[in-house]
Amino acid sequence: MLLKRVVAREGERVEFRDGKLFVDGKEIEEPYVRYPCDWNLPPRQVEKDSIYVVGDNRGMPIENHHFGQASKSRVVGGPLW
Amino acid sequence: MVRKRYLFIGMLMVILGIVIAITVFPSEEKRVKRRFHLLSEWVSKSPEENAFTLLQKMRDIGSLFDEHCELKTDYPSLSGSYTREEISTYVGSARSQVSRLSLKFYDLQIVFPEKEVAKVTLTARLTGRSTAGEQMDETRELECLLKKIEKKWLFSQIDVVEVLKK
């Protein structure tokens, strides 16, 4: 079971520039990200019936972090708070 | 009174028979689960493991696999077809580089798409420590295909499912 934050929905374009998250070209404010992040990820479109998820721990190298798009059918619940 | 006693003994024998049948002849699902249990036991390693156990496990691991087992992963260098002997050798080599290793399987979903074929979807978690002291903790979703050959369920294909696509 993975606990991740949904940052983009189907059809949206997601990318990272110098650690900043952009969805459809717009920078997203992420106060929950506590550690410095230097990720770069070229833009990609979220596929049909999928969501794009990323964890809040962005202090680790991008290649070691499990994130990306997954089928909506895999979602089993949301946090209670 | 005598009739009641015979009836009671008869019922007892039927119940005993059912219990023995379930124990001696486990369902196919239980047989498949047993193969995963053995794989977990034989891949795992404790720091106290002696050379005899090490050799025995290396020999036994190969017996869980089909003559050729197909592995599909995101890493092209790892994907391919492996023989039993190759699997034993690779697992043995990997085990020699760790002081502690634990392989556990969770949430096994077993279906039988055709006769003598079992498809199992599960979560595998590999944890341990290398001899250099490096910690490892990997969790992957797997799709395994087992074939029943000479009354034994053998791993014939293992797919590492890409849950998150960057």
XYZ file of N, CA and C in Angstrom:
741
model
N 0.846 -1.194 0.000
C 0.000 0.000 0.000
C 0.886 1.251 0.000
N 0.592 2.177 -0.883
C 1.359 3.420 -0.954
C 0.489 4.586 -0.508
N 1.079 5.532 0.201
C 0.356 6.735 0.607
C 0.999 7.911 -0.128
N 0.274 8.459 -1.102
C 0.824 9.533 -1.944
C -0.202 10.644 -2.109
N 0.297 11.819 -2.487
C -0.579 12.959 -2.728
C -0.935 13.035 -4.217
N -2.225 13.215 -4.505
C -2.652 13.360 -5.903
C -2.357 14.793 -6.330
N -1.522 14.970 -7.361
C -1.167 16.331 -7.791
C -1.764 16.705 -9.149
N -2.201 15.689 -9.908
C -2.807 16.002 -11.209
C -3.790 14.916 -11.607
N -4.775 15.337 -12.428
C -5.801 14.384 -12.873
C -5.681 14.132 -14.370
N -6.518 13.237 -14.868
C -6.393 12.842 -16.281
C -6.476 14.057 -17.208
N -5.630 14.024 -18.220
C -5.621 15.104 -19.208
C -4.706 16.255 -18.834
N -4.345 16.396 -17.561
C -3.495 17.517 -17.135
C -2.030 17.202 -17.426
N -1.271 18.302 -17.610
C 0.160 18.122 -17.896
C 0.948 18.446 -16.634
N 1.802 17.534 -16.260
C 2.549 17.716 -15.022
C 4.051 17.719 -15.306
N 4.751 18.583 -14.579
C 6.208 18.636 -14.747
C 6.868 19.213 -13.487
N 8.161 18.980 -13.356
C 8.935 19.588 -12.271
C 10.040 20.443 -12.896
N 10.190 21.679 -12.361
C 11.289 22.558 -12.797
C 12.024 23.028 -11.550
N 13.259 22.622 -11.432
C 14.080 22.993 -10.262
C 13.338 22.745 -8.940
N 12.668 21.640 -8.870
C 11.980 21.273 -7.630
C 10.570 21.820 -7.492
N 10.158 22.686 -8.410
C 8.797 23.251 -8.350
C 7.861 22.425 -9.233
N 6.662 22.193 -8.699
C 5.667 21.422 -9.440
C 4.822 22.353 -10.310
N 4.659 21.973 -11.560
C 3.811 22.728 -12.482
C 2.736 21.797 -13.046
N 1.494 22.285 -13.006
C 0.392 21.531 -13.606
C -0.240 22.435 -14.655
N -0.274 21.940 -15.889
C -0.753 22.717 -17.036
C -0.026 24.066 -17.130
N 1.259 24.042 -16.837
C 2.093 25.244 -16.975
C 2.027 26.189 -15.785
N 1.165 25.889 -14.803
C 0.986 26.791 -13.669
C 1.694 26.221 -12.437
N 2.494 27.089 -11.794
C 3.216 26.611 -10.614
C 2.243 26.341 -9.462
N 2.433 25.216 -8.806
C 1.552 24.840 -7.693
C 2.268 25.131 -6.376
N 1.570 25.818 -5.515
C 2.143 26.106 -4.196
C 2.010 24.855 -3.344
N 3.129 24.436 -2.775
C 3.094 23.202 -1.987
C 3.720 23.430 -0.597
N 2.953 23.977 0.329
C 3.509 24.254 1.661
C 3.893 22.999 2.436
N 3.343 21.861 2.017
C 3.614 20.586 2.713
C 4.979 20.008 2.371
N 5.642 20.544 1.355
C 6.986 20.041 1.013
C 7.999 20.747 1.904
N 8.598 19.972 2.820
C 9.448 20.596 3.845
C 10.926 20.633 3.496
N 11.350 19.681 2.667
C 12.790 19.602 2.396
C 13.125 20.182 1.021
N 14.325 20.751 0.870
C 14.706 21.333 -0.432
C 14.648 20.273 -1.535
N 14.149 20.687 -2.681
C 13.954 19.753 -3.790
C 14.570 20.350 -5.059
N 15.256 19.512 -5.837
C 15.887 20.018 -7.067
C 15.452 19.201 -8.292
N 14.283 18.591 -8.186
C 13.844 17.706 -9.260
C 13.545 18.455 -10.573
N 13.860 17.750 -11.661
C 13.473 18.223 -12.984
C 12.857 17.056 -13.739
N 11.673 17.301 -14.250
C 10.971 16.239 -14.993
C 10.249 16.890 -16.159
N 10.558 16.462 -17.387
C 9.880 17.062 -18.546
C 8.362 16.875 -18.462
N 7.599 17.783 -19.084
C 6.134 17.675 -19.006
C 5.598 16.362 -19.578
N 4.551 15.861 -18.957
C 3.876 14.654 -19.464
C 2.407 14.751 -19.127
N 1.580 14.189 -20.002
C 0.134 14.259 -19.821
C -0.367 13.024 -19.071
N -1.251 13.278 -18.129
C -1.819 12.159 -17.364
C -2.832 11.442 -18.249
N -2.677 10.135 -18.344
C -3.532 9.335 -19.232
C -4.966 9.234 -18.725
N -5.828 8.757 -19.608
C -7.245 8.596 -19.281
C -7.398 7.636 -18.094
N -8.332 7.941 -17.225
C -8.637 7.123 -16.037
C -7.435 6.949 -15.110
N -6.545 7.937 -15.147
C -5.363 7.860 -14.278
C -5.227 9.128 -13.447
N -4.401 9.042 -12.437
C -4.069 10.206 -11.618
C -2.551 10.238 -11.488
N -2.020 11.415 -11.165
C -0.576 11.530 -10.979
C -0.319 11.752 -9.495
N 0.488 10.890 -8.898
C 0.729 10.989 -7.456
C 2.213 11.189 -7.162
N 2.465 11.962 -6.123
C 3.841 12.227 -5.669
C 3.825 12.243 -4.133
N 4.885 11.761 -3.536
C 4.999 11.821 -2.079
C 5.496 13.194 -1.649
N 5.363 13.498 -0.381
C 5.798 14.809 0.121
C 7.290 14.867 0.411
N 7.923 13.715 0.532
C 9.353 13.698 0.827
C 10.151 13.889 -0.461
N 10.412 15.125 -0.794
C 11.104 15.438 -2.061
C 12.593 15.687 -1.841
N 13.062 15.430 -0.632
C 14.486 15.677 -0.341
C 15.396 14.639 -0.963
N 14.807 13.506 -1.349
C 15.618 12.426 -1.930
C 15.763 12.617 -3.445
N 16.800 11.981 -4.053
C 16.949 12.102 -5.509
C 15.707 11.603 -6.244
N 15.389 12.235 -7.346
C 14.163 11.906 -8.095
C 14.103 10.427 -8.510
N 15.283 9.872 -8.810
C 15.284 8.473 -9.274
C 14.983 7.467 -8.154
N 15.115 7.913 -6.897
C 14.827 7.013 -5.769
C 13.403 7.148 -5.233
N 12.684 8.122 -5.732
C 11.343 8.381 -5.216
C 10.308 7.664 -6.087
N 9.389 6.958 -5.437
C 8.321 6.275 -6.182
C 7.173 7.254 -6.406
N 7.034 7.709 -7.638
C 5.910 8.575 -7.971
C 5.572 8.379 -9.439
N 4.422 8.936 -9.843
C 4.055 8.821 -11.245
C 2.565 8.621 -11.398
N 2.160 8.209 -12.604
C 0.728 8.033 -12.809
C 0.301 6.594 -12.590
N -0.894 6.488 -12.032
C -1.456 5.169 -11.747
C -2.933 5.180 -12.095
N -3.443 4.022 -12.376
C -4.861 3.908 -12.714
C -5.716 4.296 -11.498
N -6.814 5.004 -11.772
C -7.710 5.418 -10.679
C -8.273 4.194 -9.939
N -8.356 3.088 -10.651
C -8.929 1.875 -10.040
C -8.062 1.356 -8.893
N -6.838 1.824 -8.838
C -5.933 1.360 -7.760
C -6.140 2.123 -6.453
N -6.866 3.242 -6.528
C -7.057 4.042 -5.305
C -8.022 3.304 -4.375
N -7.569 3.108 -3.137
C -8.436 2.377 -2.197
C -8.981 3.278 -1.094
N -8.502 4.514 -1.002
C -9.027 5.398 0.032
C -8.257 6.697 0.122
N -8.760 7.568 0.994
C -8.099 8.842 1.223
C -7.826 9.014 2.700
N -6.943 9.975 3.067
C -6.649 10.173 4.496
C -7.861 10.755 5.231
N -7.913 10.506 6.530
C -9.067 10.977 7.317
C -8.888 12.400 7.828
N -7.674 12.943 7.723
C -7.469 14.315 8.192
C -6.586 15.082 7.235
N -30.763 -46.902 22.434
C -29.508 -46.421 23.033
C -28.290 -46.843 22.202
N -28.295 -48.176 21.855
C -27.198 -48.732 21.035
C -27.188 -48.058 19.664
N -28.389 -47.809 19.130
C -28.513 -47.197 17.807
C -27.931 -45.771 17.817
N -28.226 -45.063 18.905
C -27.712 -43.689 19.043
C -26.182 -43.687 19.079
N -25.637 -44.695 19.779
C -24.170 -44.772 19.896
C -23.546 -44.994 18.506
N -24.159 -45.897 17.722
C -23.640 -46.172 16.368
C -23.719 -44.922 15.495
N -24.830 -44.210 15.675
C -25.026 -42.972 14.900
C -23.936 -41.954 15.252
N -23.657 -41.848 16.539
C -22.630 -40.916 17.016
C -21.249 -41.294 16.465
N -20.932 -42.619 16.538
C -19.626 -43.095 16.025
C -19.536 -42.838 14.521
N -20.647 -43.087 13.824
C -20.673 -42.868 12.373
C -20.399 -41.421 12.019
N -21.065 -40.504 12.761
C -20.884 -39.063 12.507
C -19.448 -38.642 12.798
N -18.914 -39.196 13.884
C -17.544 -38.890 14.272
C -16.567 -39.313 13.182
N -16.827 -40.477 12.612
C -15.938 -40.993 11.547
C -16.021 -40.135 10.292
N -17.229 -39.673 9.985
C -17.400 -38.810 8.799
C -16.618 -37.500 8.994
N -16.774 -36.904 10.192
C -16.073 -35.641 10.488
C -14.559 -35.845 10.427
N -14.105 -36.956 11.033
C -12.681 -37.284 11.036
C -12.172 -37.459 9.597
N -12.982 -38.120 8.786
C -12.626 -38.342 7.379
C -12.461 -37.040 6.628
N -13.391 -36.103 6.879
C -13.327 -34.797 6.201
C -12.061 -34.045 6.615
N -11.781 -34.060 7.934
C -10.587 -33.366 8.446
C -9.319 -33.957 7.832
N -9.249 -35.300 7.779
C -8.067 -35.969 7.195
C -7.938 -35.617 5.711
N -9.079 -35.628 4.999
C -9.054 -35.333 3.557
C -8.536 -33.923 3.305
N -8.999 -32.958 4.139
C -8.567 -31.559 3.965
C -7.070 -31.420 4.256
N -6.611 -32.149 5.297
C -5.200 -32.057 5.682
C -4.296 -32.746 4.670
N -4.685 -33.963 4.295
C -3.828 -34.759 3.397
C -3.921 -34.274 1.950
N -5.126 -33.883 1.533
C -5.298 -33.427 0.146
C -5.697 -31.952 0.137
N -4.712 -31.053 0.308
C -5.055 -29.625 0.324
C -5.558 -29.162 -1.038
N -6.302 -28.071 -1.032
C -6.827 -27.545 -2.295
C -5.663 -27.048 -3.152
N -5.954 -26.868 -4.441
C -4.912 -26.376 -5.365
C -4.432 -24.996 -4.927
N -5.364 -24.190 -4.403
C -4.997 -22.857 -3.952
C -3.960 -22.940 -2.821
N -4.190 -23.856 -1.906
C -3.248 -24.017 -0.790
C -1.898 -24.514 -1.290
N -1.934 -25.392 -2.289
C -0.674 -25.907 -2.859
C 0.120 -24.776 -3.498
N -0.589 -23.890 -4.197
C 0.079 -22.750 -4.841
C 0.666 -21.834 -3.775
N -0.127 -21.559 -2.729
C 0.356 -20.688 -1.636
C 1.592 -21.285 -0.984
N 1.611 -22.591 -0.876
C 2.746 -23.288 -0.246
C 4.043 -23.024 -1.021
N 3.931 -22.912 -2.354
C 5.119 -22.655 -3.179
C 5.693 -21.270 -2.855
N 4.805 -20.302 -2.646
C 5.263 -18.961 -2.280
C 5.898 -18.974 -0.894
N 5.305 -19.759 -0.022
C 5.847 -19.867 1.339
C 7.268 -20.437 1.287
N 7.447 -21.462 0.460
C 8.781 -22.077 0.336
C 9.779 -21.107 -0.292
N 9.317 -20.386 -1.325
C 10.211 -19.418 -1.980
C 10.671 -18.363 -0.973
N 9.722 -17.893 -0.178
C 10.042 -16.899 0.850
C 11.057 -17.463 1.843
N 10.825 -18.689 2.269
C 11.703 -19.327 3.265
C 13.113 -19.542 2.708
N 13.194 -19.972 1.452
C 14.497 -20.320 0.880
C 15.300 -19.107 0.401
N 14.617 -18.029 0.064
C 15.343 -16.823 -0.345
C 15.829 -16.065 0.898
N 15.010 -16.062 1.939
C 15.359 -15.325 3.158
C 16.611 -15.880 3.813
N 17.313 -14.990 4.507
C 18.576 -15.394 5.124
C 18.733 -14.708 6.482
N 19.130 -15.485 7.468
C 19.396 -14.891 8.785
C 20.909 -14.814 8.975
N 21.392 -13.899 9.828
C 22.853 -13.764 10.008
C 23.503 -15.042 10.535
N 22.697 -15.908 11.176
C 23.260 -17.139 11.772
C 23.302 -18.309 10.786
N 22.874 -18.102 9.567
C 22.777 -19.221 8.618
C 24.140 -19.890 8.397
N 24.165 -21.214 8.513
C 25.438 -21.918 8.312
C 25.602 -22.366 6.859
N 26.785 -22.833 6.529
C 27.116 -23.182 5.140
C 26.234 -24.313 4.613
N 25.884 -25.266 5.490
C 25.061 -26.399 5.070
C 23.670 -25.917 4.629
N 23.066 -25.053 5.462
C 21.736 -24.517 5.135
C 21.800 -23.707 3.848
N 22.882 -22.925 3.707
C 23.060 -22.087 2.514
C 23.050 -22.942 1.245
N 23.816 -24.034 1.264
C 23.896 -24.907 0.084
C 22.567 -25.600 -0.186
N 21.921 -26.020 0.888
C 20.627 -26.706 0.760
C 19.575 -25.780 0.139
N 19.538 -24.533 0.631
C 18.556 -23.572 0.114
C 18.819 -23.263 -1.358
N 20.102 -23.112 -1.701
C 20.468 -22.817 -3.089
C 19.993 -23.925 -4.015
N 20.161 -25.174 -3.559
C 19.749 -26.322 -4.366
C 18.224 -26.375 -4.470
N 17.556 -26.117 -3.342
C 16.096 -26.234 -3.299
C 15.386 -25.154 -4.105
N 15.937 -23.943 -4.130
C 15.258 -22.836 -4.823
C 14.963 -23.189 -6.284
N 15.914 -23.791 -6.946
C 15.736 -24.149 -8.357
C 14.544 -25.070 -8.583
N 14.258 -25.918 -7.599
C 13.175 -26.907 -7.758
C 11.795 -26.254 -7.771
N 11.718 -24.981 -7.421
C 10.415 -24.297 -7.419
C 10.064 -23.754 -8.801
N 11.037 -23.763 -9.707
C 10.846 -23.132 -11.014
C 10.720 -24.145 -12.144
N 10.037 -23.688 -13.190
C 9.910 -24.472 -14.408
C 11.297 -24.550 -15.060
N 11.452 -25.430 -16.014
C 12.747 -25.582 -16.682
C 13.275 -24.239 -17.187
N 12.341 -23.432 -17.708
C 12.670 -22.063 -18.124
C 11.644 -21.126 -17.511
N 12.122 -20.098 -16.834
C 11.206 -19.134 -16.217
C 11.471 -17.756 -16.814
N 10.380 -17.118 -17.228
C 10.475 -15.809 -17.878
C 10.325 -14.701 -16.839
N 11.263 -13.763 -16.847
C 11.182 -12.631 -15.924
C 10.994 -11.352 -16.728
N 9.970 -10.570 -16.365
C 9.716 -9.304 -17.064
C 9.776 -8.173 -16.059
N 10.717 -7.240 -16.268
C 10.854 -6.084 -15.368
C 11.068 -4.819 -16.186
N 11.163 -3.689 -15.467
C 11.433 -2.410 -16.166
C 12.876 -2.360 -16.654
N 13.713 -3.203 -16.044
C 15.132 -3.194 -16.405
C 15.412 -4.231 -17.500
N 15.682 -3.753 -18.722
C 15.906 -4.690 -19.826
C 17.035 -5.678 -19.540
N 18.038 -5.240 -18.752
C 19.176 -6.126 -18.494
C 18.781 -7.316 -17.608
N 17.705 -7.171 -16.844
C 17.268 -8.258 -15.957
C 16.219 -9.145 -16.598
N 15.456 -8.577 -17.544
C 14.386 -9.344 -18.168
C 14.953 -10.445 -19.053
N 14.213 -11.551 -19.100
C 14.654 -12.642 -19.961
C 14.243 -13.987 -19.419
N 14.718 -15.019 -20.082
C 14.375 -16.378 -19.682
C 15.558 -16.993 -18.919
N 15.247 -17.594 -17.789
C 16.295 -18.178 -16.944
C 16.020 -19.657 -16.701
N 17.077 -20.441 -16.673
C 16.914 -21.853 -16.345
C 16.931 -22.005 -14.818
N 16.524 -23.179 -14.348
C 16.542 -23.443 -12.897
C 17.934 -23.233 -12.318
N 18.920 -23.735 -13.049
C 20.305 -23.656 -12.570
C 20.751 -22.199 -12.474
N 20.364 -21.410 -13.495
C 20.738 -19.990 -13.484
C 20.092 -19.279 -12.302
N 18.823 -19.618 -12.043
C 18.109 -18.981 -10.917
C 18.808 -19.327 -9.609
N 19.134 -20.598 -9.428
C 19.838 -21.017 -8.201
C 21.146 -20.259 -8.043
N 21.891 -20.151 -9.139
C 23.193 -19.473 -9.091
C 23.037 -17.994 -8.763
N 22.077 -17.308 -9.455
C 21.891 -15.872 -9.228
C 21.407 -15.589 -7.807
N 20.456 -16.409 -7.347
C 19.940 -16.198 -5.980
C 21.060 -16.447 -4.971
N 21.840 -17.498 -5.207
C 22.960 -17.804 -4.317
C 23.964 -16.675 -4.276
N 24.246 -16.118 -5.459
C 25.202 -15.011 -5.545
C 24.668 -13.777 -4.814
N 23.371 -13.495 -5.004
C 22.759 -12.337 -4.335
C 22.764 -12.537 -2.819
N 22.464 -13.761 -2.390
C 22.416 -14.039 -0.939
C 23.799 -13.907 -0.292
N 24.848 -14.198 -1.083
C 26.194 -14.119 -0.516
C 26.611 -12.663 -0.250
N 25.882 -11.721 -0.887
C 26.223 -10.307 -0.711
C 25.415 -9.617 0.382
N 24.584 -10.397 1.068
C 23.789 -9.817 2.160
C 24.015 -10.602 3.449
N 23.904 -9.901 4.565
C 24.040 -10.590 5.843
C 22.670 -11.000 6.362
N 21.651 -10.273 5.917
C 20.277 -10.564 6.335
C 19.351 -10.260 5.168
N 18.398 -11.159 4.936
C 17.476 -10.967 3.817
C 16.114 -11.555 4.182
N 15.080 -10.813 3.844
C 13.735 -11.299 4.127
C 12.859 -11.023 2.915
N 12.217 -12.063 2.413
C 11.283 -11.917 1.292
C 9.912 -12.347 1.785
N 8.967 -11.419 1.709
C 7.613 -11.749 2.171
C 6.594 -11.418 1.093
N 5.533 -12.220 1.055
C 4.472 -12.013 0.064
C 3.171 -11.664 0.773
N 2.467 -10.699 0.201
C 1.211 -10.258 0.799
C 0.097 -10.240 -0.251
N -1.129 -10.311 0.237
C -2.351 -10.139 -0.580
C -2.364 -11.019 -1.839
N -2.109 -12.287 -1.670
C -2.100 -13.196 -2.824
C -3.515 -13.388 -3.369
N -3.677 -13.108 -4.658
C -4.964 -13.347 -5.319
C -4.718 -14.402 -6.386
N -5.331 -15.550 -6.187
C -5.043 -16.689 -7.073
C -6.250 -17.008 -7.947
N -5.999 -17.098 -9.256
C -7.050 -17.548 -10.181
C -6.458 -18.649 -11.059
N -7.343 -19.490 -11.588
C -6.886 -20.578 -12.454
C -7.493 -20.356 -13.843
N -6.782 -19.572 -14.691
C -7.348 -19.242 -16.009
C -7.542 -20.453 -16.908
N -6.746 -21.472 -16.735
C -6.936 -22.732 -17.467
C -6.410 -23.884 -16.619
N -6.677 -25.091 -17.085
C -6.292 -26.268 -16.310
C -4.772 -26.308 -16.118
N -4.372 -26.573 -14.902
C -2.948 -26.717 -14.557
C -2.154 -25.414 -14.701
N -2.868 -24.289 -14.708
C -2.205 -22.978 -14.766
C -2.795 -22.087 -13.661
N -1.926 -21.475 -12.873
C -2.377 -20.556 -11.822
C -1.758 -19.185 -12.058
N -2.614 -18.150 -11.961
C -2.116 -16.779 -12.106
C -2.264 -16.111 -10.737
N -1.167 -15.603 -10.219
C -1.182 -15.045 -8.867
C -0.710 -13.585 -8.892
N -1.552 -12.707 -8.361
C -1.186 -11.301 -8.220
C -0.896 -11.067 -6.738
N 0.201 -10.408 -6.449
C 0.602 -10.254 -5.051
C 1.547 -9.069 -4.871
N 1.792 -8.756 -3.614
C 2.788 -7.741 -3.287
C 3.975 -8.452 -2.648
N 5.168 -8.164 -3.150
C 6.373 -8.789 -2.595
C 7.206 -7.715 -1.922
N 7.695 -8.026 -0.739
C 8.559 -7.059 -0.037
C 9.882 -7.716 0.315
N 10.952 -7.085 -0.147
C 12.300 -7.589 0.095
C 13.022 -6.603 1.002
N 13.425 -7.065 2.162
C 14.173 -6.195 3.082
C 15.447 -6.910 3.495
N 16.440 -6.140 3.867
C 17.676 -6.777 4.315
C 18.795 -5.784 4.485
N 19.972 -6.339 4.696
C 21.167 -5.521 4.879
C 22.314 -6.187 4.136
N 23.021 -5.389 3.326
C 24.145 -5.942 2.575
C 25.331 -6.163 3.515
N 26.304 -6.917 3.051
C 27.488 -7.161 3.890
C 28.256 -5.855 4.147
N 28.026 -4.865 3.263
C 28.673 -3.547 3.444
C 27.881 -2.677 4.428
N 26.750 -3.179 4.910
C 25.953 -2.455 5.895
C 24.838 -1.613 5.312
N 24.629 -1.697 3.994
C 23.597 -0.903 3.337
C 22.217 -1.561 3.528
N 21.232 -0.739 3.908
C 19.874 -1.254 4.118
C 19.144 -1.369 2.779
N 18.293 -2.372 2.644
C 17.471 -2.449 1.432
C 16.018 -2.681 1.829
N 15.141 -2.054 1.074
C 13.715 -2.183 1.347
C 12.972 -1.919 0.040
N 12.575 -2.969 -0.625
C 11.919 -2.842 -1.926
C 10.563 -3.534 -1.885
N 9.552 -2.836 -2.380
C 8.219 -3.438 -2.450
C 7.733 -3.350 -3.892
N 7.284 -4.452 -4.420
C 6.830 -4.487 -5.812
C 5.559 -5.327 -5.942
N 4.734 -4.942 -6.923
C 3.581 -5.780 -7.236
C 4.028 -6.773 -8.302
N 3.685 -8.023 -8.110
C 4.087 -9.061 -9.061
C 2.881 -9.799 -9.611
N 3.048 -10.280 -10.834
C 2.049 -11.157 -11.439
C 2.802 -12.428 -11.817
N 2.457 -13.512 -11.190
C 3.194 -14.762 -11.422
C 2.307 -15.785 -12.100
N 2.934 -16.553 -12.955
C 2.239 -17.648 -13.620
C 2.911 -18.943 -13.178
N 2.110 -19.848 -12.643
C 2.656 -21.141 -12.225
C 1.986 -22.240 -13.040
N 2.769 -23.233 -13.403
C 2.216 -24.361 -14.159
C 2.364 -25.628 -13.345
N 1.348 -26.476 -13.424
C 1.416 -27.729 -12.677
C 2.079 -28.783 -13.566
N 3.274 -29.142 -13.189
C 4.043 -30.110 -13.965
C 4.431 -31.260 -13.037
N 4.047 -32.449 -13.418
C 4.290 -33.650 -12.599
C 3.848 -33.430 -11.147
N 2.624 -32.973 -11.019
C 1.956 -32.758 -9.717
C 2.580 -31.660 -8.859
N 3.460 -30.849 -9.460
C 4.066 -29.762 -8.690
C 3.791 -28.436 -9.379
N 3.452 -27.428 -8.579
C 3.251 -26.089 -9.127
C 4.607 -25.406 -9.250
N 4.967 -25.023 -10.490
C 6.290 -24.425 -10.725
C 6.150 -23.025 -11.325
N 6.983 -22.115 -10.861
C 6.968 -20.748 -11.384
C 7.455 -20.771 -12.838
N 6.614 -20.245 -13.745
C 7.068 -20.231 -15.138
C 7.173 -18.816 -15.688
N 6.556 -17.859 -15.002
C 6.682 -16.462 -15.448
C 6.478 -15.509 -14.265
N 7.327 -14.509 -14.175
C 7.183 -13.496 -13.123
C 7.256 -12.122 -13.777
N 6.170 -11.361 -13.646
C 6.127 -9.998 -14.197
C 6.153 -8.995 -13.053
N 7.052 -8.044 -13.132
C 7.059 -6.970 -12.143
C 6.145 -5.876 -12.696
N 5.027 -5.636 -12.003
C 4.018 -4.699 -12.502
C 4.452 -3.256 -12.216
N 4.332 -2.431 -13.242
C 4.677 -1.012 -13.069
C 3.438 -0.292 -12.527
N 3.408 -0.064 -11.221
C 2.246 0.567 -10.579
C 2.227 2.064 -10.844
N 3.396 2.677 -10.737
C 3.514 4.120 -10.975
C 4.425 4.348 -12.179
N 3.878 5.062 -13.171
C 4.665 5.332 -14.380
C 5.081 6.794 -14.378
N 6.385 7.035 -14.262
C 6.859 8.421 -14.205
C 6.597 9.152 -15.516
